[in-house]
């Protein structure tokens, strides 16, 4: 598989956000070829949030990429967003195509791209959709696979979030982790540039991805980043890129060292026991919640009492802090436990009222 980690070396994709001029493309590619990257990226058609920004040079930039390949031997990749772009890219010998985040959200676009790929079997990378929807990401991957493409990989580029954070696109690592669980053989690449939106955090995010056993990285590199026509803030020079790549620590997924395997087995056994204790405690907690439900029912008291919930949270934060537990985690954990307790109380009350309601509802489309 083209994108998979080989000999414990990550698959490196690098190049400018946009192919601006022939010189800029060739200069960047020459520098990167010397560093031994695996695939050269450049955007030819650029999806921009607002009109009026640089929307890429379009098909006139495709011969520049052919020159990259002829001069440096580097394979090339661009984003395609419709059937015509697939046709143009293949006509000009682009080696790998990627589907951008704004296309992955739209099954019509993905299907059009997949249909254009039928019978071609060019390698394709599918970026996550802009919204944190794993099924949509998997759906896009399946559409491409169903068109007969055998070399498919996923790119994690982060998700749009309204809340302000240090990231341009929130990583929500749990989503690509779940993708890995659901599609185990699928190569996974981290686009640290679009997650970060800045230069400072690129190394940290790249390392986090490698620590999660990602296969590779996609990073935006530009000869003069401050003057880039798109995504100036997050691009880095080839020499900064070389420095970043040299500082990455690549860890092995496993080993055959007996002592290590035995020690890890013991530690995992401890974890399994603690997990069982947690489940037993949670079950006990739900039984108490049901007692409370029955008691409130007899006294005609409502299930939700905001002051009590605030109290639980505040106490949880303080006790968690003393035990070195992160506040965000405590909030997520206690919210899940609280919601489940409410569901159990509701069940008790509604069974008594003779009304049955679904305790937990999940809605999915598709
Ligand atoms: C890009 O790679 O330059 C790009 C537009 O990415 P995304 O689809 O992740 O926004
Ligand atoms: Mn970009």
Tab-separated table of N, CA, C and O and ligand atoms in Angstrom, residues 17 194 220 231 234, ligand 2:
chain	number	residue	atom	x	y	z
A	17	UNK	N	0.667	25.110	-0.205
A	17	UNK	CA	-0.796	25.089	-0.193
A	17	UNK	C	-1.269	25.196	-1.639
A	17	UNK	O	-1.996	24.338	-2.119
A	194	UNK	N	-3.262	22.041	8.391
A	194	UNK	CA	-4.640	22.540	8.468
A	194	UNK	C	-5.254	22.359	9.848
A	194	UNK	O	-6.196	23.061	10.197
A	220	UNK	N	2.309	21.744	4.755
A	220	UNK	CA	2.454	22.775	3.723
A	220	UNK	C	3.800	23.491	3.838
A	220	UNK	O	4.160	24.013	4.905
A	231	UNK	N	-3.122	30.481	2.847
A	231	UNK	CA	-2.629	29.835	4.078
A	231	UNK	C	-1.204	30.260	4.479
A	231	UNK	O	-0.379	29.423	4.887
A	234	UNK	N	0.331	29.321	8.132
A	234	UNK	CA	0.679	27.970	8.576
A	234	UNK	C	1.807	27.339	7.767
A	234	UNK	O	2.264	26.248	8.090
B	2	LIG	MN1	-3.909	25.073	2.548
